[in-house]
Amino acid sequence: MIDLIAHNLAPIMFTTVMAMLLLGYPVAFTLAAGGLIYFVVGVELSHISSEIRLFWPLLQSHPERIYGIMYNDTLLSIPFFTLMGIILERSRMAEDLLDTIGQLFGPIRGGLAYAVILVGALLGATTGVVAASVMAMGLISLPIMLRYKYNGPLASGTIAASGTLAQIVPPSLVLIVMADQLGRSVGDMYVGALYPALMVIAAYCAYIFAVTLVKPEWAPALPKEARTLGDGVTSLLVMIAIGTGLYFLGYHLLFTGIASAEWQLVAALAFAVVSVYGFALINRGMNLNVISRLAQEVIIVIVPPLALIFLVLGTIFLGIATPTEGGAMGATGALIIAAVKGRLSLPILKNALDATTRLSAFVMMILIGARVFGLTFYGINGQVWVEDLLLALPGGEYGFLIVVTIIIFILGCFLDFFEIAFIMVPLLVPVAQSLGIDLVWFGIILGLNLQTSFLTPPFGFSLFYLRSVAPEGQWKDKVTGQMRDGIKTLEIYKGVLPFIIIQFLAIVTVIAFPGLVMHYKGDAVVQDPSTIQITIPQPSGDGGTTMPSFGLPPLGSDGQAPAGGSVQPPSFGLPPLDLGQPPAMQPPAGAAPAAPAPAPAPAMDLSQPPVIQ
């Protein structure tokens, strides 16, 4: 029995720890306790199984491993992006965006649903936190959608699914953690996730469009009396055209003296955006009425978050800033936006810092527990067990990706993405590398997978977040004063099912077309090792080797022209080199003649025993 445990300690340890996590025990302490307990068991069984390589002095490596977490520059961007998102959430940016974009899309069927999807993408690109996005849109948009006769499951499903876009839309915290665990650049993860994120957003909008064609009564347009900002889309299009013209003017005329193309682009964009935004502020402040009120409010509300997104992502994509520097600029920009709007107070700042500290400490504790768990698990050859298990799957890399997708999807229903990233991803990376899978592509697939698991009944986290803010029974509409039916839990589950199908199709598409992610490599030419040729100098006819001369005189030459008439470089008065003989050492002038060399010792006959005199 002891032999059986010793030879199967890796699967026993993994199964035990995962079972404790699924039962709800604290993640960090479960990982650390499991690592320490099985370390003791492994040391005691190390004399039975050669697969166990644990010994007591190995515990002394834990302090250095923990210090390695603290030295990690990549993880430093997590508190920056978290602070940025919380400040923007506390400054009621989601409320402004939903109201304005809802008015913009109000005249068309499904306009509120389109607004929720686009605001979910903007919140994902600024807050990066699923809970904040879902709860904000659930509190603001759901009552409005129910007020104007939207289908309950459609409204709740759209809000829950749009909130999960924070998982995959850069600068997502999921992508930061995934890049750290995969050992890849955060910038590469952001660039690689761009097309899949846009594809998911477009698929959500396409689904709403299909619903408005089949069931137009499920997503009606806003009535004219509800569109308080009036009409004025033409005015908005004109302002967009003017901004585009200002950009080209700045790029091709005003800022041509800037040497760097990246900074020239940034200067031209800043010139165009500041000009349009400033004109909208002047139009509102002085009541000029040059542009419509709708265009004015859309510009004033949308430009700050878009500028913040460019400040963070644009500088990272252009190579101007690292992700950590981009996060720091984003946090600073969020503070400036909140202060300019008059919504930054000491209590808000204190709450934001408290929440950021809690999340950062949460991540740090999980990482410490994962390091303790990893040391023991690798010491009992657990990674070999996982690798052998997954490499034995049929189908090669596609079989591996399908099985991993199923496993991560199931775990995502019970565990937070931090826990999955710190426990499962390090075990999957060696297998992915053995199969030749690009790790950035692999990370994007995992990110989409985790986004899907947030929607899955009955354990999807987005469903819990929406359930906590959605009215379940009868509720009174504060605007109309009427009593309305709430949203039942089963309706929320029913509403997210189409979006789960869309997510699965997105995962399949990214697996089938890796180019959606691989564009992060750019146009760099990758040298195929099989095409590299190494030319070795061939021996000359006299048995030597013909070597390049590099313009120097040949060895052994006296600097005279050869018979062919070609002029050789001068010898600078040095004697010719003859490498066929050992160098002759001449004694210096006035020195005593060297003593004759001693006679060689007689050869020893090692076949006979030595003669002792």
XYZ file of C-alpha atoms in Angstrom:
613
model
C 0.000 0.000 0.000
C 2.836 2.375 0.874
C 4.517 1.582 -2.444
C 1.284 2.366 -4.304
C 0.974 5.744 -2.565
C 4.621 6.576 -3.197
C 4.392 5.879 -6.924
C 1.094 7.787 -7.295
C 1.757 10.671 -4.952
C 1.411 13.305 -7.722
C -2.183 12.442 -8.759
C -3.144 11.980 -5.104
C -1.803 15.416 -4.191
C -3.417 17.153 -7.168
C -6.801 15.507 -6.602
C -6.790 16.274 -2.879
C -5.926 19.949 -3.277
C -8.448 20.487 -6.092
C -11.164 18.789 -4.044
C -10.460 21.100 -1.092
C -10.651 24.119 -3.400
C -13.959 23.004 -4.871
C -15.327 22.562 -1.344
C -14.739 26.256 -0.770
C -11.656 26.405 1.410
C -9.503 29.565 1.067
C -7.346 29.203 -2.008
C -4.042 30.606 -0.745
C -4.072 28.628 2.508
C -5.268 25.443 0.813
C -2.419 25.573 -1.704
C 0.204 26.353 0.949
C -1.087 23.754 3.409
C -1.336 21.096 0.701
C 2.202 21.869 -0.443
C 3.662 21.629 3.085
C 1.718 18.496 4.112
C 2.659 16.590 0.989
C 6.235 17.851 1.308
C 6.473 16.005 4.628
C 4.852 12.925 3.090
C 7.181 13.094 0.099
C 10.335 13.337 2.215
C 9.279 10.298 4.231
C 8.530 8.311 1.057
C 11.559 9.467 -0.921
C 13.496 6.298 -0.062
C 10.752 4.138 -1.588
C 10.268 5.865 -4.984
C 13.040 7.315 -7.125
C 10.457 9.701 -8.624
C 10.295 11.680 -5.372
C 13.124 14.203 -5.078
C 12.311 16.001 -1.834
C 14.611 16.606 1.136
C 14.388 18.858 4.154
C 16.966 21.526 3.109
C 14.775 22.246 0.065
C 12.435 24.198 2.342
C 15.103 26.886 2.600
C 14.386 27.880 -1.020
C 10.948 29.267 -0.145
C 12.114 32.742 0.948
C 13.955 33.278 -2.326
C 10.936 32.030 -4.308
C 8.665 34.467 -2.473
C 11.100 37.333 -3.064
C 10.958 36.433 -6.760
C 7.233 37.243 -6.732
C 7.887 40.636 -5.191
C 10.559 41.415 -7.793
C 8.119 40.690 -10.674
C 7.632 43.902 -12.658
C 4.767 42.442 -14.701
C 2.535 41.959 -11.665
C 3.152 45.566 -10.657
C 0.666 46.638 -13.331
C -2.212 44.855 -11.539
C -2.684 47.470 -8.768
C -2.353 50.286 -11.322
C -5.095 48.941 -13.592
C -7.249 48.047 -10.599
C -6.990 51.563 -9.186
C -7.803 53.025 -12.598
C -10.934 50.890 -12.933
C -12.215 51.553 -9.428
C -11.716 55.322 -9.708
C -13.639 55.379 -12.994
C -16.383 53.241 -11.510
C -16.717 55.504 -8.469
C -16.822 58.580 -10.717
C -20.036 57.258 -12.372
C -18.481 56.989 -15.818
C -20.633 53.932 -16.618
C -23.781 55.911 -15.867
C -22.761 58.727 -18.228
C -21.767 56.328 -20.989
C -24.957 54.257 -20.794
C -27.180 57.315 -20.806
C -25.425 59.024 -23.723
C -24.829 55.989 -25.945
C -28.351 54.771 -25.187
C -29.654 58.106 -26.493
C -27.410 57.804 -29.559
C -28.708 54.337 -30.511
C -32.214 54.937 -29.142
C -33.997 55.544 -32.465
C -33.167 52.048 -33.780
C -34.564 48.739 -32.587
C -32.312 47.110 -30.030
C -30.548 50.416 -29.458
C -30.300 49.976 -25.696
C -28.835 46.495 -26.174
C -26.228 47.855 -28.607
C -25.420 50.568 -26.088
C -24.939 47.990 -23.319
C -22.556 45.943 -25.482
C -20.465 48.956 -26.501
C -20.384 50.340 -22.968
C -19.409 46.881 -21.707
C -16.475 46.936 -24.128
C -15.472 50.450 -23.020
C -15.753 49.516 -19.358
C -13.731 46.390 -20.023
C -11.026 48.504 -21.635
C -10.979 50.942 -18.703
C -12.033 49.121 -15.532
C -10.908 45.601 -16.508
C -13.027 44.089 -13.699
C -16.036 41.889 -14.516
C -17.862 42.493 -11.243
C -17.718 46.275 -11.626
C -18.962 46.170 -15.226
C -21.838 43.747 -14.632
C -23.087 45.401 -11.462
C -22.851 48.924 -12.878
C -24.790 48.039 -16.033
C -27.260 45.920 -14.063
C -28.069 48.836 -11.768
C -28.306 51.424 -14.555
C -29.439 49.700 -17.754
C -31.683 46.868 -16.597
C -34.439 49.113 -15.126
C -34.414 51.243 -18.298
C -34.626 48.196 -20.575
C -37.477 46.726 -18.559
C -39.240 50.093 -18.533
C -39.310 50.173 -22.337
C -40.619 46.602 -22.708
C -37.401 44.737 -23.472
C -37.597 40.964 -23.161
C -36.381 40.045 -19.669
C -34.040 37.156 -20.635
C -32.619 39.161 -23.554
C -31.944 42.200 -21.361
C -30.344 40.227 -18.512
C -28.309 38.023 -20.857
C -26.970 41.033 -22.760
C -25.873 42.752 -19.546
C -24.229 39.633 -18.077
C -22.405 38.805 -21.320
C -21.275 42.393 -21.986
C -19.828 42.624 -18.477
C -17.582 39.631 -19.133
C -15.879 41.463 -22.007
C -13.541 42.797 -19.321
C -11.953 39.328 -19.362
C -10.643 39.551 -22.902
C -10.667 43.243 -23.914
C -7.240 44.783 -23.190
C -6.040 45.913 -20.681
C -7.577 42.902 -18.957
C -6.209 41.681 -15.637
C -6.647 38.157 -16.980
C -4.199 38.868 -19.800
C -1.666 40.387 -17.399
C -1.718 37.334 -15.136
C -1.747 34.987 -18.123
C 1.295 36.708 -19.640
C 3.174 36.377 -16.358
C 2.412 32.667 -16.029
C 3.145 31.955 -19.690
C 6.404 33.893 -19.608
C 5.332 36.144 -22.470
C 5.131 39.893 -22.949
C 1.982 41.631 -21.729
C 2.130 43.836 -24.823
C 2.079 40.745 -27.061
C -0.931 39.411 -25.157
C -2.758 42.716 -25.604
C -2.023 42.885 -29.331
C -2.945 39.228 -29.811
C -6.263 39.654 -27.974
C -7.353 42.665 -30.016
C -8.922 40.855 -32.996
C -10.627 38.093 -30.933
C -12.106 40.772 -28.633
C -13.442 42.776 -31.580
C -14.814 39.564 -33.085
C -16.748 38.735 -29.899
C -18.154 42.281 -29.673
C -19.266 42.123 -33.317
C -20.853 38.694 -32.729
C -22.841 40.051 -29.777
C -24.115 42.940 -31.908
C -24.966 40.553 -34.752
C -27.043 38.453 -32.352
C -29.013 41.524 -31.209
C -29.568 42.477 -34.859
C -30.877 38.973 -35.615
C -33.250 39.184 -32.629
C -34.620 42.521 -33.846
C -35.376 40.911 -37.206
C -37.043 37.792 -35.821
C -38.621 39.195 -32.627
C -38.772 43.002 -32.989
C -41.047 43.309 -29.953
C -38.258 41.937 -27.720
C -36.006 44.961 -28.355
C -38.054 48.028 -29.335
C -36.658 51.444 -30.120
C -36.838 54.199 -27.540
C -39.934 56.375 -27.905
C -39.326 59.959 -28.968
C -40.239 61.361 -25.565
C -37.507 59.244 -23.950
C -34.791 60.674 -26.195
C -34.130 63.785 -24.128
C -31.013 64.740 -26.110
C -33.014 64.906 -29.326
C -31.651 64.127 -32.762
C -28.409 65.241 -34.300
C -26.494 62.279 -35.706
C -25.578 64.310 -38.801
C -23.913 66.911 -36.618
C -21.936 64.164 -34.882
C -20.778 62.738 -38.223
C -19.638 66.195 -39.298
C -17.583 66.569 -36.105
C -16.021 63.160 -36.687
C -15.107 64.197 -40.241
C -13.583 67.455 -38.957
C -11.562 65.540 -36.352
C -10.294 63.174 -39.048
C -9.250 66.109 -41.210
C -7.426 67.721 -38.296
C -5.556 64.476 -37.703
C -4.309 64.321 -41.305
C -3.428 68.010 -41.168
C -1.363 67.496 -38.049
C 0.310 64.304 -39.274
C 1.254 65.530 -42.758
C 1.863 69.244 -42.126
C 2.032 70.467 -38.536
C 4.106 67.765 -36.866
C 6.395 66.610 -39.657
C 9.391 67.908 -37.711
C 9.014 65.162 -35.093
C 11.639 62.519 -35.821
C 9.804 59.561 -34.319
C 6.844 58.305 -36.363
C 5.148 57.042 -33.203
C 5.328 60.403 -31.451
C 4.213 62.138 -34.649
C 1.117 59.916 -34.673
C 0.425 60.650 -30.995
C 0.817 64.405 -31.536
C -1.554 64.429 -34.523
C -4.184 62.398 -32.674
C -3.918 64.592 -29.582
C -4.280 67.725 -31.708
C -7.442 66.419 -33.418
C -9.094 65.077 -30.257
C -8.317 68.116 -28.100
C -9.621 70.444 -30.822
C -12.944 68.606 -31.207
C -13.367 68.091 -27.459
C -12.530 71.722 -26.707
C -15.022 72.960 -29.289
C -17.763 70.782 -27.746
C -17.002 72.213 -24.297
C -17.082 75.787 -25.665
C -20.346 75.043 -27.477
C -21.949 73.834 -24.240
C -20.435 76.477 -21.983
C -21.362 79.450 -24.188
C -24.642 78.000 -25.549
C -23.499 78.508 -29.122
C -25.742 75.734 -30.504
C -23.373 75.275 -33.458
C -23.655 71.503 -33.093
C -26.594 69.474 -31.811
C -26.952 68.706 -28.131
C -26.688 64.981 -28.874
C -23.372 65.409 -30.710
C -22.107 67.713 -27.972
C -22.876 65.288 -25.136
C -21.588 62.234 -27.024
C -18.241 63.965 -27.648
C -17.913 65.223 -24.069
C -18.798 61.856 -22.524
C -16.997 59.452 -24.878
C -13.736 61.305 -25.568
C -12.252 61.026 -22.000
C -12.547 57.212 -21.725
C -11.372 56.772 -25.327
C -8.419 59.056 -24.658
C -7.645 57.064 -21.534
C -7.790 53.819 -23.501
C -5.361 55.224 -26.053
C -3.130 56.542 -23.286
C -2.881 53.014 -21.913
C -3.153 50.704 -24.920
C -1.919 53.026 -27.637
C 1.356 53.752 -25.897
C 1.841 50.024 -25.234
C 1.054 49.014 -28.822
C 3.341 51.716 -30.227
C 6.173 50.618 -27.937
C 6.330 53.974 -26.157
C 5.477 52.573 -22.707
C 5.671 49.224 -20.942
C 2.435 47.724 -19.540
C 3.433 48.801 -16.032
C 4.085 52.352 -17.211
C 0.824 52.283 -19.175
C -1.036 51.209 -16.043
C 0.530 54.013 -14.042
C -0.471 56.546 -16.718
C -3.974 55.071 -16.807
C -4.384 55.416 -13.035
C -3.157 59.002 -13.210
C -5.507 59.746 -16.104
C -8.467 58.275 -14.213
C -7.702 60.494 -11.229
C -7.511 63.544 -13.499
C -10.815 62.688 -15.243
C -12.594 62.169 -11.913
C -11.154 65.417 -10.520
C -12.126 67.459 -13.603
C -15.687 66.155 -13.366
C -15.783 67.090 -9.689
C -16.320 63.489 -8.602
C -13.044 62.830 -6.825
C -13.311 63.115 -3.075
C -11.275 61.832 -0.174
C -13.769 59.012 0.687
C -13.792 57.846 -2.953
C -9.991 57.866 -3.081
C -9.778 56.003 0.237
C -12.264 53.334 -0.897
C -10.423 52.905 -4.190
C -7.060 52.497 -2.448
C -8.556 50.026 0.047
C -10.071 47.916 -2.732
C -6.831 48.007 -4.728
C -4.809 46.947 -1.692
C -7.178 44.061 -0.952
C -7.031 42.776 -4.526
C -3.242 43.094 -4.676
C -2.849 41.271 -1.361
C -5.269 38.610 -2.592
C -3.181 38.041 -5.708
C 0.064 38.016 -3.692
C -1.223 35.454 -1.189
C -2.461 33.145 -3.948
C 0.915 33.418 -5.674
C 2.751 32.539 -2.453
C 0.490 29.537 -1.912
C 0.986 28.485 -5.530
C 4.787 28.668 -5.124
C 4.648 26.441 -2.030
C 2.361 24.002 -3.840
C 4.535 24.072 -6.965
C 7.763 23.253 -5.151
C 6.294 20.056 -3.700
C 4.393 19.118 -6.864
C 7.486 19.437 -9.038
C 9.529 17.603 -6.411
C 7.346 14.538 -6.805
C 7.490 14.749 -10.612
C 3.930 15.999 -10.840
C 4.657 17.934 -14.017
C 5.849 14.702 -15.658
C 2.597 13.007 -14.705
C 0.534 15.878 -16.169
C 2.658 16.008 -19.319
C 2.460 12.269 -19.943
C -1.282 12.352 -19.336
C -1.950 15.184 -21.787
C 0.554 14.111 -24.450
C -1.178 10.738 -24.609
C -4.384 12.405 -25.828
C -5.343 11.659 -29.442
C -5.447 14.460 -31.983
C -2.121 16.149 -31.284
C -2.291 19.860 -30.489
C -5.975 20.138 -31.383
C -6.878 17.238 -29.114
C -4.881 18.896 -26.344
C -6.607 22.266 -26.890
C -10.071 20.694 -26.872
C -9.465 18.761 -23.643
C -7.867 21.781 -21.951
C -10.809 23.937 -23.042
C -13.222 21.514 -21.389
C -11.154 21.291 -18.188
C -10.699 25.064 -17.830
C -14.356 25.633 -18.639
C -15.459 23.297 -15.839
C -12.980 24.720 -13.341
C -14.036 28.240 -14.297
C -17.514 27.493 -12.962
C -16.068 26.989 -9.469
C -12.754 28.850 -9.262
C -11.711 32.430 -9.886
C -9.485 33.136 -12.886
C -6.574 34.042 -10.577
C -6.699 30.574 -9.058
C -6.877 28.843 -12.433
C -4.013 30.934 -13.802
C -1.714 30.277 -10.852
C -2.501 26.551 -10.471
C -3.357 25.121 -13.882
C -1.498 27.269 -16.393
C 2.047 26.453 -15.107
C 1.202 22.759 -15.477
C -0.108 23.180 -19.035
C 2.723 25.340 -20.401
C 5.330 22.527 -20.761
C 2.838 20.374 -22.655
C 1.898 23.243 -24.963
C 5.570 23.911 -25.668
C 6.183 20.209 -26.370
C 3.401 20.295 -28.955
C 4.794 23.450 -30.561
C 1.806 25.639 -29.586
C 2.409 29.396 -29.534
C 1.947 30.452 -25.922
C 0.324 33.807 -26.721
C -2.252 32.005 -28.872
C -2.716 29.489 -26.069
C -3.210 32.291 -23.529
C -5.892 34.003 -25.647
C -7.757 30.694 -25.962
C -7.654 30.293 -22.181
C -8.857 33.893 -21.723
C -11.854 33.321 -24.002
C -12.535 30.102 -22.152
C -12.549 31.826 -18.776
C -14.856 34.484 -20.199
C -17.294 31.743 -21.216
C -17.176 30.102 -17.789
C -18.315 33.382 -16.201
C -21.670 32.931 -17.955
C -22.342 29.255 -17.336
C -25.296 28.391 -15.091
C -25.546 27.758 -12.241
C -22.065 28.818 -11.031
C -21.126 31.615 -13.448
C -19.798 34.584 -11.501
C -21.492 37.118 -13.810
C -24.831 35.510 -13.038
C -24.215 35.985 -9.316
C -23.206 39.616 -9.829
C -26.315 40.383 -11.898
C -28.577 38.477 -9.526
C -27.323 40.593 -6.625
C -28.481 43.866 -8.273
C -31.435 42.790 -10.437
C -34.942 43.060 -8.918
C -36.361 39.581 -8.394
C -39.931 40.438 -7.362
C -42.231 43.352 -8.015
C -40.423 46.695 -8.046
C -41.505 50.301 -8.415
C -40.197 52.284 -11.358
C -39.008 55.605 -9.898
C -39.517 57.412 -13.213
C -43.049 56.302 -14.084
C -44.194 55.283 -10.604
C -45.542 51.980 -11.956
C -45.014 48.529 -10.461
C -43.121 46.168 -12.756
C -42.202 42.509 -12.746
C -38.666 41.625 -11.761
C -36.213 39.199 -13.327
C -36.288 35.590 -12.157
C -33.094 33.586 -11.841
C -34.269 31.155 -14.512
C -34.724 34.070 -16.921
C -31.129 35.130 -16.357
C -29.947 31.581 -17.088
C -32.098 31.447 -20.206
C -30.833 34.805 -21.441
C -27.127 33.916 -21.313
C -27.418 30.649 -23.274
C -27.150 32.297 -26.750
C -24.107 34.236 -25.603
C -22.489 31.029 -24.303
C -22.949 29.533 -27.776
C -21.364 32.659 -29.309
C -18.412 32.301 -26.933
C -17.885 28.652 -27.883
C -17.966 29.579 -31.558
C -15.387 32.293 -30.845
C -13.076 29.757 -29.158
C -13.451 27.352 -32.083
C -12.743 30.186 -34.541
C -9.565 31.251 -32.741
C -8.375 27.619 -32.619
C -9.158 27.100 -36.314
C -7.620 30.420 -37.422
C -4.499 31.151 -35.348
C -3.792 34.176 -37.540
C -6.368 36.109 -35.503
C -3.775 36.095 -32.710
C -0.489 35.534 -34.532
C -0.549 39.007 -36.064
C 1.156 40.168 -32.855
C 4.429 38.952 -34.395
C 4.197 41.656 -37.051
C 6.164 41.415 -40.284
C 9.369 40.168 -38.682
C 11.071 37.490 -40.764
C 11.412 34.291 -38.792
C 14.387 32.187 -39.918
C 13.602 28.525 -40.393
C 16.466 26.536 -38.779
C 16.168 23.885 -41.483
C 17.179 26.419 -44.154
C 20.363 27.584 -42.412
C 23.527 26.445 -44.234
C 26.987 26.477 -42.664
C 29.894 26.438 -45.147
C 33.082 24.839 -43.844
C 36.363 25.732 -45.670
C 37.511 22.841 -47.852
C 41.110 21.468 -47.701
C 43.453 22.707 -50.435
C 45.298 20.439 -52.787
C 48.425 20.231 -50.613
C 46.470 18.989 -47.625
C 46.110 22.388 -45.970
C 42.997 24.441 -45.505
C 42.162 27.449 -47.635
C 41.196 30.248 -45.266
C 40.128 33.799 -46.069
C 42.973 36.322 -46.080
C 41.008 39.371 -44.809
C 43.445 41.527 -46.822
C 46.512 40.409 -44.803
C 49.758 38.994 -46.275
C 49.900 35.229 -46.455
C 51.728 33.457 -43.679
C 55.340 32.774 -44.581
C 55.446 35.585 -47.182
C 58.209 38.193 -47.231
C 55.881 40.828 -48.656
C 57.273 40.527 -52.255
C 54.996 40.279 -55.245
C 54.253 36.733 -56.285
C 54.850 35.394 -59.741
C 51.380 36.335 -60.841
C 52.265 39.987 -60.455
C 49.744 40.850 -57.749
C 51.035 43.229 -55.115
C 51.118 41.921 -51.572
C 50.882 44.119 -48.504
C 54.220 45.120 -46.975
C 55.784 42.956 -44.297
C 56.593 45.995 -42.071
C 60.152 44.655 -41.697
C 59.072 41.568 -39.760
C 60.623 38.165 -40.477
C 58.461 35.787 -42.435
C 56.318 33.428 -40.417
C 56.951 29.733 -40.902
C 54.397 27.748 -38.944
C 55.871 24.472 -40.080
C 58.695 24.708 -37.482
C 58.710 25.682 -33.814
C 59.787 29.285 -33.229
C 63.502 29.857 -32.689
C 64.159 31.630 -29.436
C 67.275 33.909 -29.658
C 68.987 34.967 -26.406
C 69.200 38.711 -25.860
C 72.502 40.479 -26.521
C 75.019 40.157 -23.717
C 73.254 37.241 -22.060
C 75.072 34.095 -21.061
C 74.682 31.221 -23.467
C 71.890 28.895 -22.554
C 72.795 25.639 -20.881
C 72.561 22.583 -23.081
C 69.297 20.702 -22.828
C 69.441 17.726 -20.459
C 69.602 14.292 -21.969
C 66.244 12.594 -22.181
C 65.483 10.140 -19.416
C 65.619 6.475 -20.340
C 62.313 5.000 -21.269
C 60.525 3.064 -18.511
C 59.326 -0.447 -19.052
C 55.922 -0.497 -17.372
C 55.461 -4.205 -18.061
C 58.015 -5.048 -15.313
C 57.853 -4.260 -11.623
C 60.049 -1.348 -10.520
C 63.569 -2.068 -9.329
C 64.138 -0.860 -5.800
C 67.760 0.112 -5.126
